[in-house]
Short mmCIF file of C-alpha atoms in Angstrom, two decimals:
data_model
loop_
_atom_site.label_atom_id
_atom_site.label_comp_id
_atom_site.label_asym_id
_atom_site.label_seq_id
_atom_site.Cartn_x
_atom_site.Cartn_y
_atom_site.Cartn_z
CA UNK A 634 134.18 0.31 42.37
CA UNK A 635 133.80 3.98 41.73
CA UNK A 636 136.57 6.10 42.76
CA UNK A 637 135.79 8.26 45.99
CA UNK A 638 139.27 9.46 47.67
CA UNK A 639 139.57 11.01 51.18
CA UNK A 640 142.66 11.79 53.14
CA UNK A 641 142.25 9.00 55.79
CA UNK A 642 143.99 10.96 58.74
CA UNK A 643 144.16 11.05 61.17
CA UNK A 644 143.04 14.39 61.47
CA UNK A 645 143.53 16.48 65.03
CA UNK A 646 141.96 19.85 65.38
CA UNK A 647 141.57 21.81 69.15
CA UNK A 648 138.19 22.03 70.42
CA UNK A 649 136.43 24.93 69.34
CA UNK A 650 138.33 24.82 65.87
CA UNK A 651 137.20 24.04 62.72
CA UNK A 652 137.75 21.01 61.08
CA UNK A 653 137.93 20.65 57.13
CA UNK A 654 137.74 17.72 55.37
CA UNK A 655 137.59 16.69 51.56
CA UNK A 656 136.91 14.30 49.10
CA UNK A 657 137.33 13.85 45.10
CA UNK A 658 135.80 11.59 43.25
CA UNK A 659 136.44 10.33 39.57
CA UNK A 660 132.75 9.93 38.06
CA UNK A 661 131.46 12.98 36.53
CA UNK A 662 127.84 11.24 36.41
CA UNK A 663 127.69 12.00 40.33
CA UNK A 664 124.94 13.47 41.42
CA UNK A 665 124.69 14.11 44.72
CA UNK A 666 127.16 14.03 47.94
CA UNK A 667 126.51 13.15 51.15
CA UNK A 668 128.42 13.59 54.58
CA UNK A 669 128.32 10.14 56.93
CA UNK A 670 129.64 10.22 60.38
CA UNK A 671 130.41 7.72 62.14
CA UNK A 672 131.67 6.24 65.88
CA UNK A 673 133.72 3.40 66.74
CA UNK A 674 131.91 0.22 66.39
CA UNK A 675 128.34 2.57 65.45
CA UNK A 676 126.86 2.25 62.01
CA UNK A 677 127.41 5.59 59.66
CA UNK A 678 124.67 8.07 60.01
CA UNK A 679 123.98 11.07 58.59
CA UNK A 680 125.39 14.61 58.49
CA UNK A 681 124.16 16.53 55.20
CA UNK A 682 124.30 16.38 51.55
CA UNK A 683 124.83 18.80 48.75
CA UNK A 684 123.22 18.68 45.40
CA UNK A 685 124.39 21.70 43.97
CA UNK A 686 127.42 23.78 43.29
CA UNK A 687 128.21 26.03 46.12
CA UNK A 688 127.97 26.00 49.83
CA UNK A 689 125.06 24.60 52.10
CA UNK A 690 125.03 25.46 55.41
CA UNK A 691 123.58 23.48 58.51
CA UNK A 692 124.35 24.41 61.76
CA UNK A 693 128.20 24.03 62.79
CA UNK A 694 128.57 22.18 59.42
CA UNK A 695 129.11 23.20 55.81
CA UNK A 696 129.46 20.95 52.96
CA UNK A 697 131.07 23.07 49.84
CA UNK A 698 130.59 21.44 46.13
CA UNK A 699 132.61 21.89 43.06
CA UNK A 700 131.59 20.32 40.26
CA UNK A 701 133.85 21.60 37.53
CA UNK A 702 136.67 20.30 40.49
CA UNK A 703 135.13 16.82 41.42
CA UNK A 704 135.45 17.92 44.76
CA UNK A 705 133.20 18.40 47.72
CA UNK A 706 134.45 19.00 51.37
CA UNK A 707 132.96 19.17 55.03
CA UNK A 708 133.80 22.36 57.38
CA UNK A 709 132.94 21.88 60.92
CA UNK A 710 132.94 25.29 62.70
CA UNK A 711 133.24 25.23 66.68
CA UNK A 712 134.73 21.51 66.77
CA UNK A 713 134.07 19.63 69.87
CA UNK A 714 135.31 15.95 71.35
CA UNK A 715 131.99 14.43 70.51
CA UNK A 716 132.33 15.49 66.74
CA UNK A 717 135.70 12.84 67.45
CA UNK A 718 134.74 9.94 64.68
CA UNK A 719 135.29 9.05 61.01
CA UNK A 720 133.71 11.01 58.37
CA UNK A 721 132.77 9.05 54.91
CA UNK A 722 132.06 10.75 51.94
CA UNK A 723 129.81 9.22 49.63
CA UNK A 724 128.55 9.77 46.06
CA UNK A 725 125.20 9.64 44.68
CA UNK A 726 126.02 8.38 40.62
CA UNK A 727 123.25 8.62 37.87
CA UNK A 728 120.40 7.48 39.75
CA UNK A 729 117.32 6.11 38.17
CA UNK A 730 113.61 5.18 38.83
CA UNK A 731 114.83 1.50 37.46
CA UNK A 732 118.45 1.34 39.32
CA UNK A 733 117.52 3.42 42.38
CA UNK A 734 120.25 5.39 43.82
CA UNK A 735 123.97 3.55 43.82
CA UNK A 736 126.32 5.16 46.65
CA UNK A 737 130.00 4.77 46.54
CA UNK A 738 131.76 5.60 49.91
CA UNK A 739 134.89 7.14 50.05
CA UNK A 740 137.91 5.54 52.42
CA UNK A 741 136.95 7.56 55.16
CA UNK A 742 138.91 10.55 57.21
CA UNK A 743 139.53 9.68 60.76
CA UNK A 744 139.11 13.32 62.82
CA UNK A 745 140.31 13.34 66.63
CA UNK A 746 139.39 17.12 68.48
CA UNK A 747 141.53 17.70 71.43
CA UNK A 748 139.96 18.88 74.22
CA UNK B 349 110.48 1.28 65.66
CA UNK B 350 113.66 -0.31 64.43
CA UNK B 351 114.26 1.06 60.55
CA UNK B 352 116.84 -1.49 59.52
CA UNK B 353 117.74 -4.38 61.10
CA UNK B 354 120.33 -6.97 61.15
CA UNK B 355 120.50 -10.26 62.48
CA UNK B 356 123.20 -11.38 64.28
CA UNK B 357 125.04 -8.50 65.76
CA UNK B 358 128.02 -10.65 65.56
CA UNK B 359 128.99 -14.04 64.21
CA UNK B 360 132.04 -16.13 64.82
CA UNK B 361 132.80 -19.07 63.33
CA UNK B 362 135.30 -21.49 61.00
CA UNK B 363 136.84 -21.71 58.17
CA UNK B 364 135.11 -23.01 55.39
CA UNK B 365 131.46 -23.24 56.98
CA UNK B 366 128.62 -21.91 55.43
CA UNK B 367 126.44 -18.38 56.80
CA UNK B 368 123.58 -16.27 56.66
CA UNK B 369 122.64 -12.89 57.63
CA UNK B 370 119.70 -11.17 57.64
CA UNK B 371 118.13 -7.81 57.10
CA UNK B 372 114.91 -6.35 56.90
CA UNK B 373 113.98 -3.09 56.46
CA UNK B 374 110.62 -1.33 58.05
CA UNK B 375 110.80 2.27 55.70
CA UNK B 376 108.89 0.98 52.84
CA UNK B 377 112.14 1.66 50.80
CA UNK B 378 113.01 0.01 47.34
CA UNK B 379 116.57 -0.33 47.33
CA UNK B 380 118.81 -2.43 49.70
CA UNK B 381 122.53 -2.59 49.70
CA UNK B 382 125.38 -4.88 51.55
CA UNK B 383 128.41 -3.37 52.26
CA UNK B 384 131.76 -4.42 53.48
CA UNK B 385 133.83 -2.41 55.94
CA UNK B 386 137.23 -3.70 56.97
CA UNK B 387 139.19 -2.90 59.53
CA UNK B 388 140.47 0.62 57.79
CA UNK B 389 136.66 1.44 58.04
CA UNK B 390 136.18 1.40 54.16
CA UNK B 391 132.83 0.92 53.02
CA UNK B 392 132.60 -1.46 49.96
CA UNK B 393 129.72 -1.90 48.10
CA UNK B 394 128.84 -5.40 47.49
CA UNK B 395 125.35 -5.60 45.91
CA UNK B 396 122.04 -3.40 45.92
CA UNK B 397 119.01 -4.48 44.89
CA UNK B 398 116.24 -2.27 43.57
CA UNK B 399 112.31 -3.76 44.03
CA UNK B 400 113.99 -7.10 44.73
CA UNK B 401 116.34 -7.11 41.24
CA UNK B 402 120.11 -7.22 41.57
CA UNK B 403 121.56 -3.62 40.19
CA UNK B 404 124.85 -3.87 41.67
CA UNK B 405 127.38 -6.41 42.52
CA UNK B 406 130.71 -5.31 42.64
CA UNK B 407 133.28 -7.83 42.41
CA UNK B 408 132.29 -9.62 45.09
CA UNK B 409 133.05 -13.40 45.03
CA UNK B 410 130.23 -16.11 43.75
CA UNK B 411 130.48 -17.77 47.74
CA UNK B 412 128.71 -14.69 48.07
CA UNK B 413 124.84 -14.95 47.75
CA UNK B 414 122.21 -12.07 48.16
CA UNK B 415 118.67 -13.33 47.88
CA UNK B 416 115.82 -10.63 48.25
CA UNK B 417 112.43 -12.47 49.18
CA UNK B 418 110.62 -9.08 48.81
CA UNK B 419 111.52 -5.51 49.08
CA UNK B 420 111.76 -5.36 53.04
CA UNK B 421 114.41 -8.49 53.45
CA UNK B 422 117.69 -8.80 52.03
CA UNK B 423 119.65 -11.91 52.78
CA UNK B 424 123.57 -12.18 52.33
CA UNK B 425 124.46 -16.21 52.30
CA UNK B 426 128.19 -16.69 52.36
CA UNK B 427 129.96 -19.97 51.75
CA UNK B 428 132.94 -21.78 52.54
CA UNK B 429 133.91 -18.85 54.69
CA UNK B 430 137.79 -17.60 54.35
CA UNK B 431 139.93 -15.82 56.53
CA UNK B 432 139.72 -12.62 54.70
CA UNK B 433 136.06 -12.49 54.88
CA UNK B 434 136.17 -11.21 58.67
CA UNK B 435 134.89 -7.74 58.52
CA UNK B 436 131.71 -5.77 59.46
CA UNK B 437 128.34 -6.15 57.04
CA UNK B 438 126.03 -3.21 56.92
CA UNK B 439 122.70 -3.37 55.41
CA UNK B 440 121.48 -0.04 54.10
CA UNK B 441 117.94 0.99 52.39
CA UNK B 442 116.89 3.79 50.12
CA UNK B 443 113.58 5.45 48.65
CA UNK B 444 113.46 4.26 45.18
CA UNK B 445 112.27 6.58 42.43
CA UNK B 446 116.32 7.67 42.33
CA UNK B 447 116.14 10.99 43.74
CA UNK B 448 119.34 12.67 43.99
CA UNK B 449 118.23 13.63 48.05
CA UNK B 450 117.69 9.79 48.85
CA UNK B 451 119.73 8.95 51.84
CA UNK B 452 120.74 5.91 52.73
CA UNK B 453 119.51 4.57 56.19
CA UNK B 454 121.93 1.86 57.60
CA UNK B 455 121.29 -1.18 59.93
CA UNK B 456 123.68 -1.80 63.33
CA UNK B 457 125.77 -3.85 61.08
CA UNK B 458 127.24 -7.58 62.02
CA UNK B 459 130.69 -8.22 62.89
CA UNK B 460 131.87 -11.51 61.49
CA UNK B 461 135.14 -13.37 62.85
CA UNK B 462 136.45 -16.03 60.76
CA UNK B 463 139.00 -18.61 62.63
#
């Protein structure tokens, strides 16, 4: 199993706050990050992903990559209670036309925003 | 249209009998994963298969069985079921080709309960 670390929480931020969370992961052949959220006793679904070193912006969220840093984290501007859920991180390594794309999930950060 | 599915929802059963689930995928994708999530919601890779050829499998134990009949189904058979197996099972597909964008969609997942 590839190494993908999260703080696991749980995480409280007011409503209308923003919410960071972050992940590291240990295999520099990672490719590309993506940002799963999901509710209790819901399959994950997705947020965003980043590719590229930097920040990419969608809406209230932000995902922030640093290669050099094997780190990418997750800013959620404006937080409200239905954003209340666990957010996996998951990595993308060396994918191929023969091996398709191989995720590795990360232990998941649980975030709670008080109303 | 449902994009992955999973049969059953949830399963319950004894120690030491033998299981199936199913999952079939409607996206035209290429790759299909089974994942583990235990009750600290981390997501474990178990196997993926890429047009129907085992790429990953992760330290899973041999009572474990994937079985792709074709690129839209893959089965998880588990024998002589153990306490520790109770968990939830997502299915997951991805486009092939390994692009760094793929997501991964994921089915409603099954909750087993081993007694």
């Amino acid at each position: 199993q590839k190494e993908v670390e999260q703080n696991s929480g749980p995480l409280s931020v007011p409503e209308g706050a923003i919410a960071s969370l972050n992940c590291t992961y240990s295999d520099r052949g990672s490719q590309s990050f993506f940002w799963y959220r999901q509710y209790s006793g819901k399959s994950p679904e997705l947020i965003m992903f980043i590719y590229s070193n930097g920040d990419k912006e969608d809406g209230r969220f932000t995902a922030q990559l640093n290669k050099a840093s094997q780190y990418v984290s997750l800013l959620i501007r404006d937080s409200q209670p239905s954003d209340s859920a666990t957010y996996l991180c998951a990595v993308n390594i060396a994918p191929s036309s023969n091996t398709g794309n191989q995720f590795y999930f990360g232990t998941g950060t649980s975030l709670t925003v008080i109303p | 249209d449902t994009a992955v599915s999973q049969t059953p929802k949830y399963l319950v059963t004894q120690m030491g009998n033998d299981k199936s689930i199913k999952c079939e995928q409607n996206l035209g994708h290429d790759t299909m994963y089974w994942y583990k999530q235990d009750s600290k919601k981390f997501l474990k890779i178990m196997f993926s298969y890429n047009n129907k050829e085992l790429i990953i499998n992760e330290t899973v134990p041999n009572r474990f069985s994937p079985k792709s009949p074709d690129k839209a189904h893959l089965n998880l058979h588990i024998n002589s079921l153990e306490l520790g197996d109770s968990a939830v099972y997502f299915c997951a597909s991805s486009q092939g080709q390994g692009a760094i964008y793929n997501e991964q969609f994921f089915g409603p997942g099954t909750r087993l309960t081993v007694l």
